[in-house]
Amino acid sequence: MSYTHFNVSFPASHQYVAHVEINRPDKLNAFIEGMWLEMKTIFDDLSSSPEVRAIVLTGAGDRAFTAGLDVKAASEGLLGKDSLMGPDSDMARVAVKFRRTVAEFQECVSSIERCEKPVITVLHGITFGLGIDICSAADVRICTADVRCSVKEVDIGMAADAGTLTRLPKVVGAFGWVKEVALTAREFGAEESLRVGFVNAVHPSKVDAVNAALELAALMGRKSPVAVQGTKELLNWSRDRSVADGLRYTGVWNSAAVQTRDITNALLSSLQKRTPTFEKL
Amino acid sequence: MSYTHFNVSFPASHQYVAHVEINRPDKLNAFIEGMWLEMKTIFDDLSSSPEVRAIVLTGAGDRAFTAGLDVKAASEGLLGKDSLMGPDSDMARVAVKFRRTVAEFQECVSSIERCEKPVITVLHGITFGLGIDICSAADVRICTADVRCSVKEVDIGMAADAGTLTRLPKVVGAFGWVKEVALTAREFGAEESLRVGFVNAVHPSKVDAVNAALELAALMGRKSPVAVQGTKELLNWSRDRSVADGLRYTGVWNSAAVQTRDITNALLSSLQKRTPTFEKL
Amino acid sequence: MSYTHFNVSFPASHQYVAHVEINRPDKLNAFIEGMWLEMKTIFDDLSSSPEVRAIVLTGAGDRAFTAGLDVKAASEGLLGKDSLMGPDSDMARVAVKFRRTVAEFQECVSSIERCEKPVITVLHGITFGLGIDICSAADVRICTADVRCSVKEVDIGMAADAGTLTRLPKVVGAFGWVKEVALTAREFGAEESLRVGFVNAVHPSKVDAVNAALELAALMGRKSPVAVQGTKELLNWSRDRSVADGLRYTGVWNSAAVQTRDITNALLSSLQKRTPTFEKL
Amino acid sequence: MSYTHFNVSFPASHQYVAHVEINRPDKLNAFIEGMWLEMKTIFDDLSSSPEVRAIVLTGAGDRAFTAGLDVKAASEGLLGKDSLMGPDSDMARVAVKFRRTVAEFQECVSSIERCEKPVITVLHGITFGLGIDICSAADVRICTADVRCSVKEVDIGMAADAGTLTRLPKVVGAFGWVKEVALTAREFGAEESLRVGFVNAVHPSKVDAVNAALELAALMGRKSPVAVQGTKELLNWSRDRSVADGLRYTGVWNSAAVQTRDITNALLSSLQKRTPTFEKL
Amino acid sequence: MSYTHFNVSFPASHQYVAHVEINRPDKLNAFIEGMWLEMKTIFDDLSSSPEVRAIVLTGAGDRAFTAGLDVKAASEGLLGKDSLMGPDSDMARVAVKFRRTVAEFQECVSSIERCEKPVITVLHGITFGLGIDICSAADVRICTADVRCSVKEVDIGMAADAGTLTRLPKVVGAFGWVKEVALTAREFGAEESLRVGFVNAVHPSKVDAVNAALELAALMGRKSPVAVQGTKELLNWSRDRSVADGLRYTGVWNSAAVQTRDITNALLSSLQKRTPTFEKL
Amino acid sequence: MSYTHFNVSFPASHQYVAHVEINRPDKLNAFIEGMWLEMKTIFDDLSSSPEVRAIVLTGAGDRAFTAGLDVKAASEGLLGKDSLMGPDSDMARVAVKFRRTVAEFQECVSSIERCEKPVITVLHGITFGLGIDICSAADVRICTADVRCSVKEVDIGMAADAGTLTRLPKVVGAFGWVKEVALTAREFGAEESLRVGFVNAVHPSKVDAVNAALELAALMGRKSPVAVQGTKELLNWSRDRSVADGLRYTGVWNSAAVQTRDITNALLSSLQKRTPTFEKL
């Protein structure tokens, strides 16, 4: 597979792992429209690829995971003559078009959450705006010591619309902290991210962080894919629902999943002290 | 505006910030009935005041943010001859009246959450019972090193009814900790509050804490009020709903909000390296 | 009361406290089918026993709270000739039977959450799989310094089905941490458990931890049982619902609860500086 | 009590019944701003009045229950120079003000649903727009043979915002019928209203319909007010929630309500073949 | 199986059908405590019995499906000296005990809804109070021409607590009709029941109605039990949830169910113009 | 636009109306895989086409709206050698693939519900299985006198999975009727469909029914598209949520929508007794 704005590789050192890299480093990996559509294509494909069991998402270059939306490009659109919001445009009709656009945009970010395989992001350098939206949709976040995070949207006069306000409070526990960073756009770094639970671990350099992410992904890849993918699905379903609905869905889900040969395979391997291998999924 | 139990000021040093002070220091700022009704009036007014973009709520005096409900006053009512619960009263009818009263009481505390502007509370000294209900309804909590917090209600034989049991677990992440402090009424201090995420920061003295809160409020006040108020609303809506419902509501909300001039204003200011100013809201 | 797989005692030193001990130490307290049914019977009984106001749940022996499901016993069933999943069995019919079984199994674990009295678990040594399900259904968790926890299920090829995936993210704040430990089955210890809020406290030895749990239970037992049991119920109800529904339910619940004599009792005791005692419930 | 736009009477012939009449017959009882605020005041007062157990809401004059919002008054505001939506106004700021206004407006209509006593509306003649919103918030609807109903809002270029789109599908069963009348604004009459279940009964004349409504209200008024008000509350709560949540809330609600003397009163009266009387509530 | 208050038979004429008859005709089939517990036992057993694919529930004798709760027995308990609600009892403690009782009572009625097989009730003669609760929990209702229904509870001073207020509005479409009959306890008959959709059909005599119910049950019994039981479950799940959650659950449920041999069996039978037979479930 | 399995036309006689016709009449318009994907493409396109304000969906030929899924084609796949469910396939892996397929299939049917414009279906002749799923996702249903409907799925051994079980009970009021037809697959005709509210009207012939549908669509097309599309959205949103959430969303939605020029346009036209025209959307 070859992409315009992303590098997608399958490191031989880490079986069943896909490495997706945002590849626009000269612009701090800032997103233009084609990029988020391509990102969705990638995650939709990986979601059903039998060769892939876990995914690592990183940003190319030394300076940024991503600076977020390419504001310069967006503001040219906004201020330019083709803008939806011309002086004669009807406000309700502009709103309809905006809703369609933002729904599509949200779908692209949600493709990470909806991806059937676990997604681990590595945050380094500048991680602003859309960067936080993307990381919040992932399963695990790992960062470098020099990361600079910001829920940047209020600085450009708007409330974040690609998922940070919905998902970040479900990713970290401290709602007051979320409110502070979202209402002020102030930066926060590695130590603070670790303390509030936004990231799982901090590594001194980008190389270390990416390696740790690949190792973690490979570890997940060595487990039964039936079990791993079911675990991601059940955790995400339960997050949004009552315990009763979570338990019921779990029982229904597992009524098919436990009929897998992976269980006997895992049990026998354990009794025989050997490493199990699992069929593709 | 002049109030009986509260001081409301607009510090010249902090533009767009309102400072609300609970003002019954000789009684540890304990609440009697008129006070919670007045608190609702204040927050309802500030919610729609175009001069105000963020609010700091503190308690007068050195000893307490608030000791909570004025138990002495309440118990005189309860034990006195006008009590709802006389020996001849019908229990179901007493229940109806209690429900009306508690609904009104809850509405007063909820006026802080429903207030369109961010609310920052400063906890110092004794912060018991209703004090925790109030802080849990605010957006950000800052405390002094000497704060003494307690979910005090079980000590007077009842389950907290003004919101602590509903909101506190959505404010901090550790549900087991919430259960411990709610089921025992034991005190907890500044360090513990910071560790579990109940407060965002600890300051050595009340003066320092109030200043920090005012600074934080002023920082929020310098941002676009369209963006800040939308952010508060979307965070609170999403907290109670699924990610899918949060994203959909965000798109609908922003379909009007992004048609503000604040965005072009912010973008142009950023390109021109100057500080934007925003119209009142 | 005498049980096959559990010891249930009522320590004279800790009034109103029941101590339930999983008693199969030679098998690391691993669960076979009869055990979870018996556990439900015990918690259902304690739930309505007027002698009991708080419960401590521990595992017998030095080595384990519980190693979880007895995989050896389970795998003999699974691989044996009486298995549901024989070569001729209809998959949909197997699924129906599995759903019935898992629903019953979940009910047993949920009996801890549904128990009207607070439940405190003490984790020591090996606490794997079902052990995490059980602890997540309890109200407070305390552990020893040597505890070894694991959401073990992916290691045997399945997604956890007795509640961990539903409840653990509602017990700790950091969703990324939950995902990491659930998707990898890696062990985590006391310090990590404390940091993410999974446990409330760490004690050097099992004796210390059990004593701390009994003290905490006894403290809860000295409060009004009307207040304590209402607090547990309202916290659990609110966890799964919006703030608005939490507040409304609280008002309705308390409309009966505040008509208790425990409140005047507590208030008068407080005014008279004496310790209140409360009627059984 | 005396009101500007409404007549409120307590017919001696129908004990415990309040009769509220919209009183602007020369304008087809069309609503101007003061009217909906006054309507809320009336229903809030009647909700807690011990003299009232059921309420009948009708429109004065022969021609209309209500023609809905006074469009002429509204359009003067809208087209006039004080309009929110002037050429220089910021769209996001207009949206904020609109939301505040519509929330207040919705609150006024919702005061009928929230009123603790059953509300029966009598529809006659023109019943357009806001008239359908109001009737949908009531408990029972009765109409005359000549009634002309219309979900009128699309005819003035907007989606209904005072509750019809939310409540009408929960009042009648046939969602396709609701969509047809809401998407076309076509009129429907008495027979159709009865067939789809929008009204409970059709009467030949307004006098007959009002009398039938008063009789029905008086019948409700002769029952235990604890039972009647609980029944309204539990039906409305359950409508919006799962069966499990409905049952749980019912049990909690009744735990106070069944401790009323009304039950023994009703049972003894039944055994003694006499009519019970119940204390005020 | 032999029961005290019920007859349970398996008519040879109707394969896979169980006929459950409430058997206390001299008391109009009124329920005393043992009866509802026994009813739960019966439906729990039938739910998992492989011999049963559909159930018909009727009342013995000519006069009543059931007169509801045995008020005389209940009032003796209530007025007698063992009552929970003695003059010295603490109201909050009474409430706790009431909640436990009503939860158990609700569970017994819910066993009909939770039963994996379709349940068809036949209403004849007096069908009051608990009779409506029971019928509302069933899947299909058929009645005789002489049926007399009443949501009777307000006549004894209480709001219905065994499910009518929660389920009846989800069984019929017309919410205003439900409110009228629930708020007045007035009787309604066969024609009205058919018109509002409470019953599916009216038959002239009890014999005819029971036969029609048995025929309907037998028709369901001739279909694939995997398909029929899945259909009941998915309809009940979806009733309480959003369309999105209904669709998702359906896909998960069917991922096991479609792996049944019943589908190829049914398809081949259809191609070969013969009647399929299905394995037990 | 030209399609393989559908005719899409824009009748000059009915401005702003699109007519979509299922075009496989020799196979009773039965669906094969390509058809549902194409159906989604069509409705997604029409959803955002400014030329279209309402859509009529019909089936080509005299005999059927659609016979549903092409069972013969499906069974060849199922029984053929490429089947997912071969003897060696792992059941859990088959379940994963089935879930992906059914989710895609559901998305295609849901494209009708999600389409921003109202969709009116005309049912004639055989309307089985998927035909009911499709109609239930539409806004309005009109049928011919000779229509033969059936929720056919249990006859082929499965529970309906494309939406009937989720949506049909939200389309008609009588849940018992839905259960009967879904649990037995028995046919129902025009009169019954009208009585339960499944269809809005019955017409003697297909020509009459299609004309009536086009007229209804054209009537919707003459209203403000801002108002009509908002009304569809708000009705569908509110169906799945509480009244409180419906009202809140309505206010937010309308805060942009009421800033349309359509309202002043409609008001002025009304005052001037002329027909308004509205800008495209």
Tab-separated table of N, CA, C and O in Angstrom, chain F residues 49-80:
chain	number	residue	atom	x	y	z
F	49	SER	N	-28.080	16.366	-2.320
F	49	SER	CA	-28.354	17.029	-3.600
F	49	SER	C	-29.296	18.220	-3.400
F	49	SER	O	-30.402	18.070	-2.885
F	50	PRO	N	-28.890	19.416	-3.834
F	50	PRO	CA	-29.755	20.598	-3.631
F	50	PRO	C	-31.013	20.568	-4.487
F	50	PRO	O	-31.937	21.344	-4.235
F	51	GLU	N	-31.069	19.689	-5.473
F	51	GLU	CA	-32.255	19.619	-6.346
F	51	GLU	C	-33.383	18.799	-5.742
F	51	GLU	O	-34.472	18.745	-6.306
F	52	VAL	N	-33.097	18.129	-4.668
F	52	VAL	CA	-34.044	17.150	-4.139
F	52	VAL	C	-34.485	17.532	-2.735
F	52	VAL	O	-33.642	17.852	-1.893
F	53	ARG	N	-35.805	17.521	-2.519
F	53	ARG	CA	-36.325	17.841	-1.182
F	53	ARG	C	-37.161	16.708	-0.580
F	53	ARG	O	-37.521	16.776	0.594
F	54	ALA	N	-37.525	15.735	-1.382
F	54	ALA	CA	-38.274	14.577	-0.862
F	54	ALA	C	-38.106	13.448	-1.867
F	54	ALA	O	-37.901	13.691	-3.059
F	55	ILE	N	-38.207	12.203	-1.365
F	55	ILE	CA	-37.893	11.033	-2.186
F	55	ILE	C	-39.014	10.006	-2.062
F	55	ILE	O	-39.522	9.766	-0.962
F	56	VAL	N	-39.387	9.420	-3.221
F	56	VAL	CA	-40.356	8.326	-3.227
F	56	VAL	C	-39.636	7.062	-3.669
F	56	VAL	O	-38.934	7.068	-4.679
F	57	LEU	N	-39.787	5.996	-2.878
F	57	LEU	CA	-39.136	4.725	-3.190
F	57	LEU	C	-40.197	3.680	-3.516
F	57	LEU	O	-41.082	3.416	-2.691
F	58	THR	N	-40.104	3.083	-4.706
F	58	THR	CA	-41.085	2.083	-5.139
F	58	THR	C	-40.362	0.886	-5.750
F	58	THR	O	-39.146	0.920	-5.956
F	59	GLY	N	-41.149	-0.147	-6.054
F	59	GLY	CA	-40.599	-1.324	-6.715
F	59	GLY	C	-41.169	-1.456	-8.125
F	59	GLY	O	-42.374	-1.242	-8.334
F	60	ALA	N	-40.319	-1.823	-9.085
F	60	ALA	CA	-40.768	-1.957	-10.476
F	60	ALA	C	-41.655	-3.186	-10.650
F	60	ALA	O	-41.516	-4.178	-9.922
F	61	GLY	N	-42.562	-3.102	-11.599
F	61	GLY	CA	-43.398	-4.255	-11.918
F	61	GLY	C	-44.658	-4.311	-11.085
F	61	GLY	O	-44.872	-3.516	-10.163
F	62	ASP	N	-45.499	-5.291	-11.402
F	62	ASP	CA	-46.810	-5.377	-10.764
F	62	ASP	C	-46.827	-6.251	-9.528
F	62	ASP	O	-47.784	-6.221	-8.762
F	63	ARG	N	-45.778	-7.052	-9.348
F	63	ARG	CA	-45.934	-8.137	-8.385
F	63	ARG	C	-45.349	-7.898	-6.997
F	63	ARG	O	-45.806	-8.527	-6.038
F	64	ALA	N	-44.396	-7.006	-6.885
F	64	ALA	CA	-43.714	-6.931	-5.589
F	64	ALA	C	-43.015	-5.586	-5.387
F	64	ALA	O	-42.409	-5.052	-6.333
F	65	PHE	N	-43.101	-5.055	-4.187
F	65	PHE	CA	-42.178	-3.998	-3.792
F	65	PHE	C	-40.796	-4.647	-3.738
F	65	PHE	O	-39.879	-4.254	-4.447
F	66	THR	N	-40.664	-5.680	-2.930
F	66	THR	CA	-39.501	-6.565	-2.996
F	66	THR	C	-39.798	-7.833	-2.205
F	66	THR	O	-40.428	-7.785	-1.147
F	67	ALA	N	-39.330	-8.941	-2.738
F	67	ALA	CA	-39.465	-10.209	-2.031
F	67	ALA	C	-38.404	-10.357	-0.949
F	67	ALA	O	-38.338	-11.388	-0.282
F	68	GLY	N	-37.590	-9.325	-0.790
F	68	GLY	CA	-36.557	-9.359	0.263
F	68	GLY	C	-35.227	-9.801	-0.295
F	68	GLY	O	-34.933	-9.587	-1.474
F	69	LEU	N	-34.410	-10.375	0.571
F	69	LEU	CA	-33.128	-10.901	0.148
F	69	LEU	C	-33.353	-12.008	-0.887
F	69	LEU	O	-34.281	-12.794	-0.768
F	70	ASP	N	-32.517	-12.084	-1.879
F	70	ASP	CA	-32.606	-13.163	-2.855
F	70	ASP	C	-32.096	-14.440	-2.190
F	70	ASP	O	-30.892	-14.701	-2.148
F	71	VAL	N	-33.014	-15.212	-1.646
F	71	VAL	CA	-32.626	-16.356	-0.826
F	71	VAL	C	-31.878	-17.402	-1.655
F	71	VAL	O	-30.959	-18.050	-1.177
F	72	LYS	N	-32.278	-17.538	-2.895
F	72	LYS	CA	-31.622	-18.539	-3.740
F	72	LYS	C	-30.135	-18.192	-3.920
F	72	LYS	O	-29.260	-19.025	-3.693
F	73	ALA	N	-29.893	-16.912	-4.250
F	73	ALA	CA	-28.503	-16.477	-4.387
F	73	ALA	C	-27.760	-16.625	-3.067
F	73	ALA	O	-26.631	-17.121	-3.007
F	74	ALA	N	-28.414	-16.207	-1.996
F	74	ALA	CA	-27.770	-16.288	-0.685
F	74	ALA	C	-27.507	-17.735	-0.296
F	74	ALA	O	-26.446	-18.062	0.241
F	75	SER	N	-28.467	-18.619	-0.584
F	75	SER	CA	-28.272	-20.004	-0.153
F	75	SER	C	-27.213	-20.696	-0.992
F	75	SER	O	-26.497	-21.558	-0.510
F	76	GLU	N	-27.084	-20.301	-2.254
F	76	GLU	CA	-25.971	-20.850	-3.027
F	76	GLU	C	-24.639	-20.457	-2.391
F	76	GLU	O	-23.747	-21.274	-2.241
F	77	GLY	N	-24.527	-19.208	-2.018
F	77	GLY	CA	-23.322	-18.774	-1.316
F	77	GLY	C	-23.125	-19.567	-0.035
F	77	GLY	O	-22.048	-20.105	0.238
F	78	LEU	N	-24.195	-19.706	0.689
F	78	LEU	CA	-24.115	-20.350	1.997
F	78	LEU	C	-23.757	-21.830	1.892
F	78	LEU	O	-23.007	-22.364	2.703
F	79	LEU	N	-24.343	-22.479	0.879
F	79	LEU	CA	-24.127	-23.908	0.748
F	79	LEU	C	-22.936	-24.222	-0.151
F	79	LEU	O	-22.476	-25.361	-0.189
F	80	GLY	N	-22.469	-23.227	-0.863
F	80	GLY	CA	-21.400	-23.437	-1.839
F	80	GLY	C	-20.044	-23.611	-1.174
F	80	GLY	O	-19.902	-23.520	0.044
